[in-house]
């Protein structure tokens, strides 16, 4: 659910200004449970509809939405659908690498993002400003045999996402989480 009309106006305006700028590739909004971060993320996705080309809304109580290993492949899929130049390179990478979805986060990142983005950069194609929205990143807690995924997996994912700017200066990331 998006923010109610007239609420969080100042925050949403600051986010709109951030999205239009060429500074700060990552904007991270955090706050306590129930503060409306998911509503803000939804509002951002709606407000910046023309620029939001990838998203993942994490949810602790949904198996497919709490698995850190699903985030990169889901974002690559939505980006590939929205950016055909990138999409064709991802298809080439999948043809060459095979099933990356079962690989480690770092291997997925290399195959789905790092290599295709380096190739895209080498082709000197001008890409449109693109925003990724990732909501509730703190809810990525894959349960395996009764054990929760170590925080290292979540940190690895965040590090990969934050390094996207090196290969894709046209890409910005909006993240929400608890502190």
CSV table of C-alpha atoms in Angstrom, one decimal:
chain,number,residue,atom,x,y,z
A,1,UNK,CA,0.0,0.0,0.0
A,2,UNK,CA,1.3,3.5,-0.9
A,3,UNK,CA,1.4,6.4,1.5
A,4,UNK,CA,-1.9,8.1,2.1
A,5,UNK,CA,-2.4,11.4,0.2
A,6,UNK,CA,-0.8,14.2,2.0
A,7,UNK,CA,1.4,12.0,4.2
A,8,UNK,CA,5.2,11.8,4.1
A,9,UNK,CA,5.2,14.7,1.6
A,10,UNK,CA,8.6,16.1,2.6
A,11,UNK,CA,10.3,12.6,2.6
A,12,UNK,CA,8.9,11.8,-0.8
A,13,UNK,CA,10.0,15.2,-2.2
A,14,UNK,CA,13.5,14.5,-0.9
A,15,UNK,CA,13.5,11.1,-2.6
A,16,UNK,CA,12.3,12.7,-5.9
A,17,UNK,CA,15.2,15.2,-5.7
A,18,UNK,CA,17.6,12.4,-5.0
A,19,UNK,CA,16.3,10.4,-7.9
A,20,UNK,CA,16.8,13.3,-10.3
A,21,UNK,CA,20.3,14.1,-9.1
A,22,UNK,CA,23.5,12.5,-10.3
A,23,UNK,CA,24.8,12.2,-6.7
A,24,UNK,CA,24.5,9.4,-4.1
A,25,UNK,CA,23.8,6.2,-6.0
A,26,UNK,CA,22.2,4.6,-2.9
A,27,UNK,CA,19.4,6.0,-0.7
A,28,UNK,CA,18.7,3.9,2.3
A,29,UNK,CA,15.6,4.7,4.4
A,30,UNK,CA,15.5,2.9,7.7
A,31,UNK,CA,13.2,3.0,10.8
A,32,UNK,CA,11.5,0.9,13.4
A,33,UNK,CA,8.8,-1.7,12.5
A,34,UNK,CA,5.5,-0.2,11.5
A,35,UNK,CA,6.9,3.2,10.6
A,36,UNK,CA,5.6,2.9,7.0
A,37,UNK,CA,8.8,2.1,5.1
A,38,UNK,CA,7.0,-0.3,2.8
A,39,UNK,CA,4.4,2.3,2.0
A,40,UNK,CA,7.2,4.7,1.2
A,41,UNK,CA,8.9,2.1,-1.1
A,42,UNK,CA,5.5,1.5,-2.8
A,43,UNK,CA,5.0,5.3,-3.2
A,44,UNK,CA,8.5,5.7,-4.7
A,45,UNK,CA,7.8,2.9,-7.2
A,46,UNK,CA,4.6,4.6,-8.2
A,47,UNK,CA,5.9,8.2,-8.1
A,48,UNK,CA,9.0,7.3,-10.2
A,49,UNK,CA,7.3,4.9,-12.4
A,50,UNK,CA,9.2,5.9,-15.5
A,51,UNK,CA,12.6,5.4,-13.8
A,52,UNK,CA,11.9,2.4,-11.6
A,53,UNK,CA,12.9,-0.6,-13.8
A,54,UNK,CA,13.6,-3.2,-11.1
A,55,UNK,CA,12.3,-3.9,-7.7
A,56,UNK,CA,12.1,-6.5,-4.9
A,57,UNK,CA,9.7,-6.3,-2.0
A,58,UNK,CA,11.1,-8.7,0.7
A,59,UNK,CA,8.7,-10.4,3.1
A,60,UNK,CA,9.8,-12.5,6.0
A,61,UNK,CA,6.6,-14.7,6.0
A,62,UNK,CA,6.8,-15.6,2.2
A,63,UNK,CA,9.4,-18.2,1.3
A,64,UNK,CA,10.2,-16.7,-2.2
A,65,UNK,CA,10.4,-13.2,-0.8
A,66,UNK,CA,12.7,-13.8,2.1
A,67,UNK,CA,15.5,-15.7,0.3
A,68,UNK,CA,18.6,-13.5,-0.4
A,69,UNK,CA,19.4,-15.8,-3.3
A,70,UNK,CA,16.2,-14.7,-5.2
A,71,UNK,CA,16.8,-11.0,-5.1
A,72,UNK,CA,19.5,-10.6,-7.8
A,73,UNK,CA,17.8,-13.0,-10.3
A,74,UNK,CA,14.4,-11.2,-9.8
A,75,UNK,CA,16.0,-7.8,-10.2
A,76,UNK,CA,17.9,-9.0,-13.3
A,77,UNK,CA,14.7,-10.3,-14.7
A,78,UNK,CA,12.8,-7.1,-14.3
A,79,UNK,CA,15.7,-5.0,-15.6
A,80,UNK,CA,16.1,-7.3,-18.6
A,81,UNK,CA,12.4,-6.8,-19.4
A,82,UNK,CA,12.6,-3.1,-19.1
A,83,UNK,CA,16.0,-2.5,-20.7
A,84,UNK,CA,16.4,-4.6,-23.9
A,85,UNK,CA,20.1,-3.8,-24.3
A,86,UNK,CA,20.8,-5.2,-20.9
A,87,UNK,CA,18.3,-8.0,-21.4
A,88,UNK,CA,20.1,-9.4,-24.4
A,89,UNK,CA,23.4,-9.5,-22.5
A,90,UNK,CA,21.8,-11.3,-19.6
A,91,UNK,CA,20.4,-13.9,-22.0
A,92,UNK,CA,23.9,-14.3,-23.5
A,93,UNK,CA,25.3,-14.7,-19.9
A,94,UNK,CA,22.7,-17.3,-19.0
A,95,UNK,CA,23.4,-19.2,-22.3
A,96,UNK,CA,27.1,-19.3,-21.4
A,97,UNK,CA,26.9,-19.8,-17.6
A,98,UNK,CA,23.8,-21.9,-17.3
A,99,UNK,CA,21.6,-21.8,-14.2
A,100,UNK,CA,23.0,-18.9,-12.0
A,101,UNK,CA,20.0,-19.0,-9.7
A,102,UNK,CA,21.4,-21.8,-7.6
A,103,UNK,CA,24.9,-20.2,-7.4
A,104,UNK,CA,26.2,-18.0,-4.5
A,105,UNK,CA,25.2,-14.4,-4.4
A,106,UNK,CA,28.6,-13.3,-5.7
A,107,UNK,CA,28.5,-15.7,-8.6
A,108,UNK,CA,24.9,-14.5,-9.5
A,109,UNK,CA,26.1,-11.0,-9.3
A,110,UNK,CA,29.1,-11.6,-11.6
A,111,UNK,CA,27.0,-13.5,-14.2
A,112,UNK,CA,23.8,-11.4,-14.1
A,113,UNK,CA,25.2,-8.0,-13.5
A,114,UNK,CA,28.9,-7.4,-13.5
A,115,UNK,CA,29.8,-9.1,-16.8
A,116,UNK,CA,26.7,-7.9,-18.8
A,117,UNK,CA,27.2,-4.3,-17.4
A,118,UNK,CA,30.9,-4.3,-18.3
A,119,UNK,CA,30.0,-5.4,-21.8
A,120,UNK,CA,27.2,-2.8,-22.1
A,121,UNK,CA,29.6,-0.1,-20.9
A,122,UNK,CA,32.1,-1.2,-23.6
A,123,UNK,CA,29.4,-0.7,-26.3
A,124,UNK,CA,29.0,2.9,-25.2
A,125,UNK,CA,25.2,2.6,-25.2
A,126,UNK,CA,23.5,5.5,-23.4
A,127,UNK,CA,21.2,4.0,-20.8
A,128,UNK,CA,18.2,5.8,-19.2
A,129,UNK,CA,18.4,6.8,-15.5
A,130,UNK,CA,17.2,3.7,-13.7
A,131,UNK,CA,16.0,3.2,-10.1
A,132,UNK,CA,15.9,-0.1,-8.3
A,133,UNK,CA,13.6,-0.3,-5.3
A,134,UNK,CA,14.4,-2.9,-2.6
A,135,UNK,CA,12.0,-2.9,0.3
A,136,UNK,CA,12.5,-4.5,3.8
A,137,UNK,CA,16.0,-5.9,3.1
A,138,UNK,CA,16.2,-6.8,6.8
A,139,UNK,CA,13.5,-9.5,6.2
A,140,UNK,CA,15.9,-11.6,4.0
A,141,UNK,CA,16.2,-14.6,6.3
A,142,UNK,CA,16.2,-17.9,4.5
A,143,UNK,CA,15.6,-20.7,6.8
A,144,UNK,CA,17.6,-23.8,6.1
A,145,UNK,CA,17.2,-26.9,8.3
A,146,UNK,CA,15.9,-24.7,11.1
A,147,UNK,CA,18.8,-22.3,10.8
A,148,UNK,CA,18.5,-18.7,9.6
A,149,UNK,CA,20.9,-17.5,6.9
A,150,UNK,CA,23.9,-15.8,8.4
A,151,UNK,CA,24.0,-12.1,8.1
A,152,UNK,CA,27.0,-12.5,5.8
A,153,UNK,CA,24.6,-13.4,2.9
A,154,UNK,CA,22.6,-10.3,3.4
A,155,UNK,CA,25.8,-8.2,3.6
A,156,UNK,CA,27.1,-9.8,0.5
A,157,UNK,CA,23.9,-9.0,-1.4
A,158,UNK,CA,24.0,-5.3,-0.2
A,159,UNK,CA,27.7,-5.0,-1.1
A,160,UNK,CA,26.9,-6.3,-4.6
A,161,UNK,CA,24.0,-4.0,-5.1
A,162,UNK,CA,26.0,-1.0,-3.8
A,163,UNK,CA,28.8,-1.8,-6.2
A,164,UNK,CA,26.5,-1.6,-9.3
A,165,UNK,CA,27.3,2.1,-9.6
A,166,UNK,CA,30.9,1.2,-10.7
A,167,UNK,CA,29.6,-0.4,-13.9
A,168,UNK,CA,26.3,1.4,-14.3
A,169,UNK,CA,26.5,5.1,-13.3
A,170,UNK,CA,23.0,5.5,-14.7
A,171,UNK,CA,21.6,3.2,-12.0
A,172,UNK,CA,20.5,4.2,-8.5
A,173,UNK,CA,19.2,2.0,-5.6
A,174,UNK,CA,16.5,2.9,-3.1
A,175,UNK,CA,16.5,0.5,-0.1
A,176,UNK,CA,14.3,0.3,3.0
A,177,UNK,CA,15.0,-1.7,6.2
A,178,UNK,CA,14.8,-1.6,9.9
A,179,UNK,CA,17.9,-0.1,11.6
